[in-house]
Amino acid sequence: MNRGKEAALRLARIADAASVPGPGVTRLPFSSEHSAAVEIIKDWMTAAGLKVHIDPAGTLIGRRVGPTGAPTLLFGSHQDSVLGGGAFDGIMGIALACLALETLRNDTLSVAVEVLAFADEEGVRFPTALMGPRALAGTLDPEVLDLVDTDGIRLREALERFGGRPCAIDQARRSRADILGYVELHIEQGPVLEAMDQPLGIVTAICGIERHKIRFRGTTGHAGTVPMDARHDALVAASRFVAEVPGMAASWPGLRATVGTMTVRPNAPNAIPEDVSLVLEVRSESDADRKAAATALAKLASHAADLQGCDVAIDRTYEQPAVLCDPALSARLADAANHDLPRLPSGATHDASAMADLCPIAMLFVRCRGGVSHRPDEFASPADMGAAVSVIAGLLSCYREDSTL
């Protein structure tokens, strides 16, 4: 059977395991849908010749032992989804890694290999994310275990019911000396590869992110009595700023800037807006560019406020540095493709960003139709997935005992 078609069938099974009513895939961490998915993924791992266990943080791990003292090469991604998401985001990387290992089941490798199925990358159920890789890297804040979901269930309780061990979560930490690297396969979640007519791409970096809460304050008044030239309209000031953001971002190569939320007060049709709060998010693979662009955008916000006679306050609420993919591991991934693959950054965060605190990382992107992700119509073709399996199998072949590399 074509490996891409087999991957599609496997992903269909995992989508069926997300049986929450409504369109698309909803599979939240430590839920009944997660438990159903684990049983399916265990079958994938067993078919690949892996021995399976769940670590204290709830990560499902399939391990193939290597020679005594050999380092471990890690593959993985996340099994969870957003609400009403697609069938490929995250989980595809687990399926394809297992398929690649199946092709080499009878080969002797010079390294140990593990496939990791992380529980929570999306951060939908609990207000935290990347718990599994952070536990492995030793960077997990234990206080997140006391966070609660919308039903009032604590993360530690959900994890314990699932079969994890919150009281021993520090035991999930791995030694950097024992790990060769981490490779993650993921759909691109964007349109670049499709526009280039390329099935696969190698990720150069995972973009850094920062968010700013920006508050414009003006003066309210009656919409019918205050003359236009006497107004201090906070919404007009905010709108001037928002309209400038796309042009400013476009002048910085690779930069992404978005205003995705806005609150207006008094929010009445017959009152001039006096208070507008919005969140500006800036992403770039260059931390220097990201910070410089955020500074430039803050000046734009101040100028927009001045034009309307308003005040503005800017507060940075979140920052995540960019993570560079390892050149050597990425080069091995490229060599395994036997032809040039495009290089591109990831604007989205992945488990790999947290794994970078443990070991070198590399990522392989798979083209997705229309650049669509986090939607029910998310799709990667069997042919493209088959190509990804071949690349991962080629990478693993570099570690065969009879390999000259």
Short mmCIF file of C-alpha atoms in Angstrom, two decimals:
data_model
loop_
_atom_site.label_atom_id
_atom_site.label_comp_id
_atom_site.label_asym_id
_atom_site.label_seq_id
_atom_site.Cartn_x
_atom_site.Cartn_y
_atom_site.Cartn_z
CA MET A 1 0.00 0.00 0.00
CA ASN A 2 1.22 3.52 -0.80
CA ARG A 3 2.62 5.02 2.41
CA GLY A 4 0.77 8.27 1.85
CA LYS A 5 -2.55 6.48 1.50
CA GLU A 6 -1.78 4.42 4.57
CA ALA A 7 -1.07 7.65 6.46
CA ALA A 8 -4.39 9.07 5.31
CA LEU A 9 -6.22 5.98 6.57
CA ARG A 10 -4.45 6.21 9.91
CA LEU A 11 -5.37 9.87 10.25
CA ALA A 12 -8.98 9.08 9.38
CA ARG A 13 -9.03 6.66 12.32
CA ILE A 14 -7.64 9.29 14.66
CA ALA A 15 -10.18 11.84 13.41
CA ASP A 16 -12.94 9.33 14.12
CA ALA A 17 -11.62 9.06 17.68
CA ALA A 18 -12.43 12.77 18.18
CA SER A 19 -16.13 12.16 18.62
CA VAL A 20 -17.14 15.51 20.12
CA PRO A 21 -20.34 16.72 18.38
CA GLY A 22 -19.89 19.41 15.73
CA PRO A 23 -17.78 19.87 12.62
CA GLY A 24 -14.11 19.05 12.47
CA VAL A 25 -11.85 17.45 15.07
CA THR A 26 -12.03 18.36 18.76
CA ARG A 27 -9.57 16.37 20.84
CA LEU A 28 -8.62 18.06 24.10
CA PRO A 29 -5.86 16.81 26.41
CA PHE A 30 -6.69 14.16 29.00
CA SER A 31 -10.23 13.78 27.66
CA SER A 32 -12.04 10.61 26.60
CA GLU A 33 -11.18 11.50 22.98
CA HIS A 34 -7.52 11.72 23.97
CA SER A 35 -7.72 8.30 25.59
CA ALA A 36 -9.29 6.85 22.44
CA ALA A 37 -6.55 8.42 20.32
CA VAL A 38 -3.86 6.95 22.57
CA GLU A 39 -5.11 3.43 21.90
CA ILE A 40 -4.87 4.03 18.14
CA ILE A 41 -1.42 5.62 18.37
CA LYS A 42 -0.23 2.69 20.49
CA ASP A 43 -1.15 0.42 17.58
CA TRP A 44 0.89 2.61 15.20
CA MET A 45 3.88 2.50 17.53
CA THR A 46 3.62 -1.25 18.05
CA ALA A 47 3.46 -1.80 14.28
CA ALA A 48 6.69 0.20 14.02
CA GLY A 49 8.38 -2.11 16.52
CA LEU A 50 8.32 0.36 19.40
CA LYS A 51 7.79 -0.32 23.09
CA VAL A 52 5.19 2.04 24.49
CA HIS A 53 4.69 3.87 27.77
CA ILE A 54 3.22 7.13 29.10
CA ASP A 55 5.56 9.47 30.95
CA PRO A 56 4.57 11.47 34.07
CA ALA A 57 3.50 14.48 31.94
CA GLY A 58 1.10 12.39 29.86
CA THR A 59 3.32 12.09 26.77
CA LEU A 60 2.87 8.78 24.94
CA ILE A 61 6.33 7.50 24.05
CA GLY A 62 7.25 4.68 21.69
CA ARG A 63 10.88 3.61 21.98
CA ARG A 64 13.14 1.49 19.81
CA VAL A 65 16.29 0.59 21.73
CA GLY A 66 19.73 1.02 20.21
CA PRO A 67 23.19 -0.24 21.05
CA THR A 68 24.31 0.15 24.65
CA GLY A 69 25.19 3.78 25.36
CA ALA A 70 23.86 5.02 22.02
CA PRO A 71 22.13 8.43 21.97
CA THR A 72 18.44 8.76 21.16
CA LEU A 73 16.97 10.47 18.10
CA LEU A 74 13.51 11.85 18.86
CA PHE A 75 10.55 12.37 16.55
CA GLY A 76 7.18 13.70 17.54
CA SER A 77 4.36 16.18 17.55
CA HIS A 78 1.09 16.75 19.40
CA GLN A 79 -2.10 14.72 19.33
CA ASP A 80 -4.46 17.45 20.61
CA SER A 81 -6.49 19.82 18.44
CA VAL A 82 -8.22 23.16 18.56
CA LEU A 83 -12.01 23.23 18.80
CA GLY A 84 -13.44 22.04 15.49
CA GLY A 85 -9.99 21.75 13.94
CA GLY A 86 -8.54 19.57 11.20
CA ALA A 87 -7.37 15.98 11.08
CA PHE A 88 -3.72 16.69 10.19
CA ASP A 89 -2.37 19.40 12.50
CA GLY A 90 0.06 17.76 14.92
CA ILE A 91 -1.13 14.19 14.74
CA MET A 92 0.14 13.74 11.18
CA GLY A 93 3.72 14.06 12.40
CA ILE A 94 3.25 11.16 14.80
CA ALA A 95 1.69 8.94 12.13
CA LEU A 96 4.37 9.64 9.53
CA ALA A 97 7.23 9.03 11.96
CA CYS A 98 5.73 5.65 12.86
CA LEU A 99 5.33 4.76 9.18
CA ALA A 100 8.97 5.66 8.47
CA LEU A 101 10.13 3.44 11.32
CA GLU A 102 7.99 0.60 10.00
CA THR A 103 9.96 0.67 6.75
CA LEU A 104 13.19 0.12 8.71
CA ARG A 105 11.82 -2.31 11.26
CA ASN A 106 14.24 -5.06 10.20
CA ASP A 107 17.28 -2.77 9.92
CA THR A 108 19.81 -2.38 12.74
CA LEU A 109 20.31 1.25 13.71
CA SER A 110 23.27 2.78 15.53
CA VAL A 111 20.96 4.97 17.64
CA ALA A 112 17.88 4.55 19.77
CA VAL A 113 14.74 6.15 18.36
CA GLU A 114 11.64 7.47 20.09
CA VAL A 115 8.33 8.81 18.79
CA LEU A 116 6.64 11.29 21.13
CA ALA A 117 2.90 12.00 21.09
CA PHE A 118 2.52 15.12 23.21
CA ALA A 119 -0.72 15.74 25.09
CA ASP A 120 -1.16 19.52 24.94
CA GLU A 121 0.36 21.88 22.39
CA GLU A 122 -2.68 23.96 21.54
CA GLY A 123 -3.50 25.24 25.04
CA VAL A 124 -7.25 25.03 24.46
CA ARG A 125 -8.48 23.16 27.53
CA PHE A 126 -6.08 24.66 30.08
CA PRO A 127 -4.46 28.13 29.92
CA THR A 128 -1.03 26.68 29.30
CA ALA A 129 0.64 24.73 26.51
CA LEU A 130 3.71 22.67 25.56
CA MET A 131 3.60 20.83 28.88
CA GLY A 132 5.05 17.58 27.48
CA PRO A 133 8.17 19.00 25.81
CA ARG A 134 8.76 21.40 28.69
CA ALA A 135 8.69 18.47 31.12
CA LEU A 136 11.27 16.65 29.00
CA ALA A 137 13.46 19.77 28.83
CA GLY A 138 13.11 20.49 32.54
CA THR A 139 11.54 23.92 31.94
CA LEU A 140 8.00 23.18 33.10
CA ASP A 141 6.67 25.50 35.81
CA PRO A 142 5.02 23.14 38.34
CA GLU A 143 2.48 25.85 39.19
CA VAL A 144 0.68 25.17 35.88
CA LEU A 145 -0.59 21.93 37.43
CA ASP A 146 -2.99 24.02 39.52
CA LEU A 147 -4.58 25.73 36.50
CA VAL A 148 -8.24 24.87 35.89
CA ASP A 149 -10.39 24.34 32.81
CA THR A 150 -13.83 25.84 32.20
CA ASP A 151 -15.40 23.03 34.25
CA GLY A 152 -13.21 23.80 37.26
CA ILE A 153 -11.07 20.68 36.86
CA ARG A 154 -7.44 21.16 37.83
CA LEU A 155 -4.76 20.14 35.39
CA ARG A 156 -3.12 17.87 37.95
CA GLU A 157 -6.44 16.04 38.51
CA ALA A 158 -7.04 15.57 34.77
CA LEU A 159 -3.48 14.35 34.26
CA GLU A 160 -3.71 11.86 37.12
CA ARG A 161 -7.02 10.45 35.87
CA PHE A 162 -5.46 10.04 32.43
CA GLY A 163 -2.58 7.97 33.80
CA GLY A 164 0.11 10.59 34.24
CA ARG A 165 1.92 11.25 37.49
CA PRO A 166 1.83 14.94 38.41
CA CYS A 167 3.62 14.27 41.69
CA ALA A 168 6.58 12.85 39.74
CA ILE A 169 6.55 15.16 36.74
CA ASP A 170 10.15 16.24 37.34
CA GLN A 171 11.15 12.64 36.59
CA ALA A 172 10.18 13.18 32.94
CA ARG A 173 13.24 15.40 32.49
CA ARG A 174 15.80 14.02 30.05
CA SER A 175 19.57 14.49 29.94
CA ARG A 176 20.87 16.57 27.04
CA ALA A 177 23.87 14.23 26.79
CA ASP A 178 21.59 11.31 25.93
CA ILE A 179 19.65 13.04 23.12
CA LEU A 180 20.91 13.34 19.56
CA GLY A 181 18.15 15.69 18.40
CA TYR A 182 14.43 16.17 17.83
CA VAL A 183 12.70 16.14 14.43
CA GLU A 184 9.09 17.26 13.97
CA LEU A 185 6.90 16.77 10.90
CA HIS A 186 3.99 19.18 10.57
CA ILE A 187 1.68 20.62 7.97
CA GLU A 188 2.85 24.08 6.96
CA GLN A 189 -0.38 25.80 8.06
CA GLY A 190 0.29 28.42 5.41
CA PRO A 191 0.27 28.87 1.61
CA VAL A 192 3.98 29.21 0.82
CA LEU A 193 4.75 25.63 -0.25
CA GLU A 194 1.59 25.43 -2.35
CA ALA A 195 2.48 28.69 -4.10
CA MET A 196 5.93 27.24 -4.84
CA ASP A 197 4.40 23.93 -6.01
CA GLN A 198 6.57 22.09 -3.49
CA PRO A 199 5.35 19.18 -1.35
CA LEU A 200 7.90 19.64 1.43
CA GLY A 201 10.00 22.34 3.02
CA ILE A 202 12.66 22.57 5.70
CA VAL A 203 12.02 24.99 8.54
CA THR A 204 14.76 27.50 9.31
CA ALA A 205 13.36 28.93 12.54
CA ILE A 206 10.26 29.15 14.70
CA CYS A 207 9.28 32.80 14.89
CA GLY A 208 9.48 34.79 18.07
CA ILE A 209 6.25 36.36 19.31
CA GLU A 210 5.38 39.41 21.35
CA ARG A 211 2.01 40.91 22.24
CA HIS A 212 1.14 44.42 23.36
CA LYS A 213 -2.05 45.70 24.94
CA ILE A 214 -2.68 49.16 23.50
CA ARG A 215 -5.27 51.44 25.08
CA PHE A 216 -6.51 54.63 23.44
CA ARG A 217 -8.37 57.05 25.73
CA GLY A 218 -10.41 59.99 24.49
CA THR A 219 -13.60 61.75 25.57
CA THR A 220 -17.12 60.50 25.16
CA GLY A 221 -20.08 62.69 24.30
CA HIS A 222 -23.40 62.71 22.53
CA ALA A 223 -23.06 61.56 18.93
CA GLY A 224 -25.57 64.15 17.78
CA THR A 225 -24.34 67.23 19.59
CA VAL A 226 -20.52 67.22 19.64
CA PRO A 227 -19.14 68.80 16.41
CA MET A 228 -16.74 66.67 14.36
CA ASP A 229 -13.84 69.09 14.86
CA ALA A 230 -14.29 69.03 18.63
CA ARG A 231 -14.13 65.29 19.13
CA HIS A 232 -11.47 63.16 20.80
CA ASP A 233 -12.67 59.84 19.42
CA ALA A 234 -10.65 56.90 20.75
CA LEU A 235 -12.02 54.54 18.11
CA VAL A 236 -10.92 56.80 15.27
CA ALA A 237 -7.43 56.94 16.81
CA ALA A 238 -7.36 53.15 17.16
CA SER A 239 -8.66 52.73 13.61
CA ARG A 240 -5.93 54.99 12.21
CA PHE A 241 -3.37 52.80 13.94
CA VAL A 242 -4.91 49.49 12.85
CA ALA A 243 -5.03 50.69 9.23
CA GLU A 244 -1.28 51.43 9.35
CA VAL A 245 -0.24 48.04 10.77
CA PRO A 246 -0.34 45.97 7.54
CA GLY A 247 1.76 48.47 5.56
CA MET A 248 4.33 48.79 8.32
CA ALA A 249 4.61 45.01 8.69
CA ALA A 250 4.96 44.51 4.92
CA SER A 251 8.06 46.74 4.95
CA TRP A 252 9.89 44.21 7.18
CA PRO A 253 10.78 40.96 5.34
CA GLY A 254 9.16 37.97 7.01
CA LEU A 255 7.40 40.03 9.68
CA ARG A 256 3.80 39.35 10.70
CA ALA A 257 1.77 41.89 12.67
CA THR A 258 -1.87 41.44 13.62
CA VAL A 259 -4.56 43.21 15.61
CA GLY A 260 -6.95 40.39 16.42
CA THR A 261 -9.03 41.72 19.29
CA MET A 262 -10.56 45.07 20.21
CA THR A 263 -12.85 46.34 22.98
CA VAL A 264 -14.77 49.62 22.66
CA ARG A 265 -16.45 51.66 25.39
CA PRO A 266 -19.16 52.81 25.82
CA ASN A 267 -19.93 50.79 22.66
CA ALA A 268 -23.22 52.57 21.96
CA PRO A 269 -24.45 53.84 18.59
CA ASN A 270 -25.18 57.33 19.92
CA ALA A 271 -22.02 57.86 22.01
CA ILE A 272 -18.52 58.86 20.94
CA PRO A 273 -16.06 56.08 21.91
CA GLU A 274 -13.84 57.17 24.79
CA ASP A 275 -11.89 54.01 25.52
CA VAL A 276 -10.54 51.42 23.06
CA SER A 277 -8.27 48.51 24.01
CA LEU A 278 -6.68 46.22 21.45
CA VAL A 279 -3.96 43.60 21.29
CA LEU A 280 -1.13 43.87 18.77
CA GLU A 281 0.82 40.69 18.03
CA VAL A 282 4.18 40.77 16.21
CA ARG A 283 6.03 37.69 14.92
CA SER A 284 9.39 37.26 13.19
CA GLU A 285 12.17 34.70 12.92
CA SER A 286 14.53 37.59 13.81
CA ASP A 287 14.17 38.78 17.39
CA ALA A 288 15.98 42.01 16.47
CA ASP A 289 13.50 42.73 13.66
CA ARG A 290 10.56 41.82 15.87
CA LYS A 291 11.63 44.21 18.62
CA ALA A 292 12.48 47.01 16.20
CA ALA A 293 9.15 46.63 14.40
CA ALA A 294 7.26 46.67 17.71
CA THR A 295 9.00 49.92 18.62
CA ALA A 296 8.10 51.43 15.23
CA LEU A 297 4.48 50.33 15.61
CA ALA A 298 4.32 51.87 19.08
CA LYS A 299 5.35 55.20 17.53
CA LEU A 300 2.55 54.82 14.99
CA ALA A 301 0.09 54.29 17.83
CA SER A 302 1.30 57.45 19.56
CA HIS A 303 1.00 59.44 16.34
CA ALA A 304 -2.54 58.15 15.73
CA ALA A 305 -3.51 59.17 19.25
CA ASP A 306 -2.02 62.66 18.85
CA LEU A 307 -4.00 63.26 15.67
CA GLN A 308 -7.23 62.73 17.62
CA GLY A 309 -6.16 64.44 20.82
CA CYS A 310 -6.24 61.15 22.69
CA ASP A 311 -3.92 59.46 25.17
CA VAL A 312 -2.38 56.06 24.53
CA ALA A 313 -0.84 53.47 26.87
CA ILE A 314 1.18 50.51 25.58
CA ASP A 315 1.99 47.47 27.70
CA ARG A 316 3.87 44.41 26.47
CA THR A 317 2.03 41.39 27.88
CA TYR A 318 3.88 38.44 26.29
CA GLU A 319 7.22 37.65 24.70
CA GLN A 320 8.61 34.40 23.29
CA PRO A 321 12.05 34.43 21.62
CA ALA A 322 12.62 32.93 18.19
CA VAL A 323 14.11 29.44 18.02
CA LEU A 324 16.59 28.57 15.28
CA CYS A 325 16.60 25.08 13.80
CA ASP A 326 19.90 23.24 14.02
CA PRO A 327 21.89 23.60 10.76
CA ALA A 328 23.54 20.18 10.98
CA LEU A 329 20.35 18.24 11.70
CA SER A 330 18.48 20.26 9.07
CA ALA A 331 21.23 19.49 6.55
CA ARG A 332 20.83 15.76 7.21
CA LEU A 333 17.11 16.14 6.66
CA ALA A 334 17.78 17.93 3.37
CA ASP A 335 20.27 15.25 2.26
CA ALA A 336 17.66 12.57 2.93
CA ALA A 337 15.34 14.22 0.38
CA ASN A 338 17.86 13.64 -2.44
CA HIS A 339 16.89 17.01 -3.96
CA ASP A 340 16.74 20.63 -2.92
CA LEU A 341 13.91 21.54 -0.60
CA PRO A 342 12.77 25.11 -0.02
CA ARG A 343 13.65 26.73 3.29
CA LEU A 344 11.08 28.74 5.21
CA PRO A 345 10.39 29.94 8.75
CA SER A 346 7.45 28.83 10.84
CA GLY A 347 5.18 31.63 11.95
CA ALA A 348 3.37 29.23 14.29
CA THR A 349 4.74 27.79 17.51
CA HIS A 350 5.36 24.05 17.73
CA ASP A 351 6.49 21.48 20.29
CA ALA A 352 9.93 21.87 18.74
CA SER A 353 10.21 25.37 20.22
CA ALA A 354 10.19 23.92 23.74
CA MET A 355 12.32 20.91 22.77
CA ALA A 356 15.05 23.35 21.68
CA ASP A 357 15.82 23.83 25.39
CA LEU A 358 16.79 20.15 25.50
CA CYS A 359 18.50 19.35 22.20
CA PRO A 360 19.06 20.37 18.56
CA ILE A 361 15.82 20.55 16.58
CA ALA A 362 14.77 20.29 12.94
CA MET A 363 11.36 20.49 11.27
CA LEU A 364 9.93 19.22 7.99
CA PHE A 365 6.84 20.98 6.66
CA VAL A 366 4.27 19.22 4.49
CA ARG A 367 2.20 21.24 2.02
CA CYS A 368 -1.43 21.78 3.01
CA ARG A 369 -4.20 22.61 0.56
CA GLY A 370 -4.95 26.31 0.41
CA GLY A 371 -2.70 26.95 3.38
CA VAL A 372 -5.70 26.04 5.53
CA SER A 373 -5.27 24.88 9.12
CA HIS A 374 -7.29 24.79 12.36
CA ARG A 375 -10.38 24.17 10.23
CA PRO A 376 -12.34 21.02 9.30
CA ASP A 377 -11.21 21.31 5.65
CA GLU A 378 -7.53 21.13 6.56
CA PHE A 379 -5.88 18.66 4.13
CA ALA A 380 -2.52 17.19 3.14
CA SER A 381 -2.41 14.85 0.17
CA PRO A 382 -1.37 11.20 0.39
CA ALA A 383 1.38 11.89 -2.17
CA ASP A 384 2.88 14.67 -0.07
CA MET A 385 2.67 12.64 3.11
CA GLY A 386 4.31 9.72 1.32
CA ALA A 387 7.15 12.01 0.27
CA ALA A 388 7.61 13.05 3.90
CA VAL A 389 7.74 9.42 5.03
CA SER A 390 10.46 8.77 2.46
CA VAL A 391 12.54 11.69 3.75
CA ILE A 392 12.27 10.53 7.36
CA ALA A 393 13.09 6.96 6.35
CA GLY A 394 16.09 8.34 4.48
CA LEU A 395 17.20 10.27 7.55
CA LEU A 396 16.92 7.16 9.70
CA SER A 397 18.88 5.19 7.11
CA CYS A 398 21.84 7.46 7.84
CA TYR A 399 21.97 5.75 11.22
CA ARG A 400 21.96 2.18 9.93
CA GLU A 401 24.94 0.25 11.21
CA ASP A 402 26.04 -0.38 7.61
CA SER A 403 25.77 3.32 6.70
CA THR A 404 28.92 5.16 5.64
CA LEU A 405 27.69 8.42 7.24
#
